[in-house]
CSV table of C-alpha atoms in Angstrom, one decimal:
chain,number,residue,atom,x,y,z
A,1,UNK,CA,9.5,84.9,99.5
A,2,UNK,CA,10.7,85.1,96.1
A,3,UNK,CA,14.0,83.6,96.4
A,4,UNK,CA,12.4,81.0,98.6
A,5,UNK,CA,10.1,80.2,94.7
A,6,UNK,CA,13.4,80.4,93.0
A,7,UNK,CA,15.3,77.8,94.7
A,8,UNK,CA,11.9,75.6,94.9
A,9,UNK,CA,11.9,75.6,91.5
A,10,UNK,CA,15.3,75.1,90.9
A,11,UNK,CA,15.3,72.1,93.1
A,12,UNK,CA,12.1,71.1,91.6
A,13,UNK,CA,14.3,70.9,88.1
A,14,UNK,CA,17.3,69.3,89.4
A,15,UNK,CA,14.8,66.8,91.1
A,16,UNK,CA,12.7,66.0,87.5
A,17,UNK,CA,16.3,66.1,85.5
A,18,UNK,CA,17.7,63.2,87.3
A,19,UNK,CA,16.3,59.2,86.4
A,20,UNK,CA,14.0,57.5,88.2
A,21,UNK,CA,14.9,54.9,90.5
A,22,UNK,CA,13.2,51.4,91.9
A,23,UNK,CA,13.1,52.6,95.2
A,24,UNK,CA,10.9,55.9,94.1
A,25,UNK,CA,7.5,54.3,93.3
A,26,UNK,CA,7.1,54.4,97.3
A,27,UNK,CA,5.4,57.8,97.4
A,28,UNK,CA,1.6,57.2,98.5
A,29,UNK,CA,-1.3,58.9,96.3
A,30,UNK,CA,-2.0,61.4,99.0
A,31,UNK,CA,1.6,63.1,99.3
A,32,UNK,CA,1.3,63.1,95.1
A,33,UNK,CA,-2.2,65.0,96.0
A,34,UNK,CA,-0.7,67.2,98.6
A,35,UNK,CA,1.8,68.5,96.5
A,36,UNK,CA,-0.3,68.8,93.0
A,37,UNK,CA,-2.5,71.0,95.2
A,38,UNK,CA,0.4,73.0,97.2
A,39,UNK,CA,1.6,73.4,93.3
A,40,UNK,CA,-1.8,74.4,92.4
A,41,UNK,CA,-1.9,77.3,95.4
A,42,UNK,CA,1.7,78.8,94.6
A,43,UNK,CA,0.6,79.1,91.0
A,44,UNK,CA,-2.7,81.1,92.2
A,45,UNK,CA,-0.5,83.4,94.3
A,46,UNK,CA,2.2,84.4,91.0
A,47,UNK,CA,-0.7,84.8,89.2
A,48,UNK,CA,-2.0,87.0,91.9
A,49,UNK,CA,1.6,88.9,92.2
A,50,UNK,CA,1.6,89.1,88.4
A,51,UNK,CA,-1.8,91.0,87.8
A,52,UNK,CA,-0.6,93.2,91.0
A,53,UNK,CA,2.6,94.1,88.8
A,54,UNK,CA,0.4,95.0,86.0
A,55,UNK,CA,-1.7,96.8,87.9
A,56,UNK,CA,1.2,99.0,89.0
A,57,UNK,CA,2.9,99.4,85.5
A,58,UNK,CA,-0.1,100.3,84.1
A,59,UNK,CA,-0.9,102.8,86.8
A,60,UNK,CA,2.7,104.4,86.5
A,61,UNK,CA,1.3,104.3,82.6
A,62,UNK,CA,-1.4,106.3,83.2
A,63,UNK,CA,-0.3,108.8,85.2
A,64,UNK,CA,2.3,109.5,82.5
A,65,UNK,CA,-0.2,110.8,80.4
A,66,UNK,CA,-2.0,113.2,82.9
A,67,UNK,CA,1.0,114.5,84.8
A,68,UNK,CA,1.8,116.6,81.3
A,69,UNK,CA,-2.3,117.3,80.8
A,70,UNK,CA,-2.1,118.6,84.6
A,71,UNK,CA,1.3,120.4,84.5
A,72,UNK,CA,-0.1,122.2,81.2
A,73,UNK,CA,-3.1,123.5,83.2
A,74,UNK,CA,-0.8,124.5,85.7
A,75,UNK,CA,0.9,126.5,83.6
A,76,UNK,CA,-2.3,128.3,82.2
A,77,UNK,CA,-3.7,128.9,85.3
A,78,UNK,CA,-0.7,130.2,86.8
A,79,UNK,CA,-1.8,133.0,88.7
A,80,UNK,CA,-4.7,131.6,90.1
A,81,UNK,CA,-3.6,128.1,90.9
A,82,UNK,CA,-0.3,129.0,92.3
A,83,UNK,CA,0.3,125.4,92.3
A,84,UNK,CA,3.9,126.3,91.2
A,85,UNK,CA,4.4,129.1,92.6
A,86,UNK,CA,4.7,127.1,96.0
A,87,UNK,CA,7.3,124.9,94.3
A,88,UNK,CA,9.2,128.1,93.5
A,89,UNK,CA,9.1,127.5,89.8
A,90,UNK,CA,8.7,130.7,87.6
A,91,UNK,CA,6.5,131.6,85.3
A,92,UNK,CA,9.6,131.7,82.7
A,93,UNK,CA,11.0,127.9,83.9
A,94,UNK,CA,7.6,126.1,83.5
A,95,UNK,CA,8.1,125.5,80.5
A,96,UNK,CA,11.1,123.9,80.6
A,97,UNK,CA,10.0,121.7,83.3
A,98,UNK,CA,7.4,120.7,80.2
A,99,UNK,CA,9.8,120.1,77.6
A,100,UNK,CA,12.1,117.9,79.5
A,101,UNK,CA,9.4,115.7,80.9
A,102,UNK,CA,7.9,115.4,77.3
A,103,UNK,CA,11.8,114.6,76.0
A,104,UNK,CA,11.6,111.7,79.0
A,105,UNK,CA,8.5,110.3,77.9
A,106,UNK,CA,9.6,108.0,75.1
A,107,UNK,CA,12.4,106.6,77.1
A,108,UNK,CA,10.0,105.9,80.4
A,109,UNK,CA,7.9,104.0,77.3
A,110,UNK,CA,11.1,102.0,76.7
A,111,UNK,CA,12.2,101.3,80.4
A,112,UNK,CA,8.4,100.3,81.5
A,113,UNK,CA,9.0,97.7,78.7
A,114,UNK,CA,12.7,96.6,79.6
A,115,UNK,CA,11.1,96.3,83.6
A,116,UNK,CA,8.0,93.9,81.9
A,117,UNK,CA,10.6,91.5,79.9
A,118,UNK,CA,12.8,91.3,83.1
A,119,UNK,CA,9.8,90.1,85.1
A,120,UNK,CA,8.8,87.7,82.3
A,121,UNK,CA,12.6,86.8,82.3
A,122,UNK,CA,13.0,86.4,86.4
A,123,UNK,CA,9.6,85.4,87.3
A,124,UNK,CA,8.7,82.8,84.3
A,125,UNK,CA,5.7,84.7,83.6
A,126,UNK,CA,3.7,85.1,80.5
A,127,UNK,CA,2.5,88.7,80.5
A,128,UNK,CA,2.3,88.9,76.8
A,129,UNK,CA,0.5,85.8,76.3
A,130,UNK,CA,-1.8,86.9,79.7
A,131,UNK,CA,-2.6,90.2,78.2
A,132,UNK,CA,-3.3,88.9,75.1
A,133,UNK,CA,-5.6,86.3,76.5
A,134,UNK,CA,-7.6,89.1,78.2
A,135,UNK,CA,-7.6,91.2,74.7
A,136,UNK,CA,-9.2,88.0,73.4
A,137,UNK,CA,-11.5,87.5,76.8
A,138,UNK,CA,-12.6,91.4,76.7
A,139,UNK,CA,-13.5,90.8,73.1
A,140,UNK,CA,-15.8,87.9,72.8
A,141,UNK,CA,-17.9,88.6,75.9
């Protein structure tokens, strides 16, 4: 489906970059209608696809603030949750597994950006300008 939108829209470019002829004014007002509105649905469903990418990245977000929160209580309750005792970590090693997820934070920060420029980049959405325009929505309500 997506490199099916791709080549539309490349086509759709190569078709608006080339001069209009005599012979093109034949096109009726209904097919002009028919394909305003099919234009109209595919721009519903990226916008659709878009909020559902958002919705992941800022789930994966999220959860990259409680997994430390949780794997902190794990540690404190070690005995009595024996959460990582059935992963075989040792009391000694949990805190390593801590450390180096804490290290990996800032650079999961960094990639969850680089993966929301790449879709702005591949898809042609505006994701900065959308969240910004729901910023300015949340605000004045």
């Amino acid at each position: 489906a997506v490199w099916k939108r791709t080549l539309d829209r490349y086509m759709a470019s190569l078709n608006a970059a080339r001069p209009k002829r005599a012979d093109d004014d034949d096109e009726s007002d209904d097919d002009q209608k028919k394909f305003e509105d099919a234009d109209e649905m595919e721009l519903e469903g990226e916008t659709e696809e878009m909020i559902s990418f958002l919705a992941t990245i800022s789930a994966d977000s999220v959860a990259n603030l409680v997994v430390p929160t949780f794997y902190v209580f794990c540690m404190w309750m070690f005995n009595e949750s024996k959460i990582l005792t059935n992963f075989r970590i040792p009391e000694h090693n949990a805190s390593f597994y801590l450390l180096f997820y804490l290290l990996m934070y800032p650079f999961q920060v960094i990639a969850d950006r680089i993966c929301v420029n790449i879709a702005e980049c591949y898809h042609g959405w505006k994701v900065t300008d959308y969240l910004e325009y729901c910023s300015y929505r949340f605000i004045i309500r």
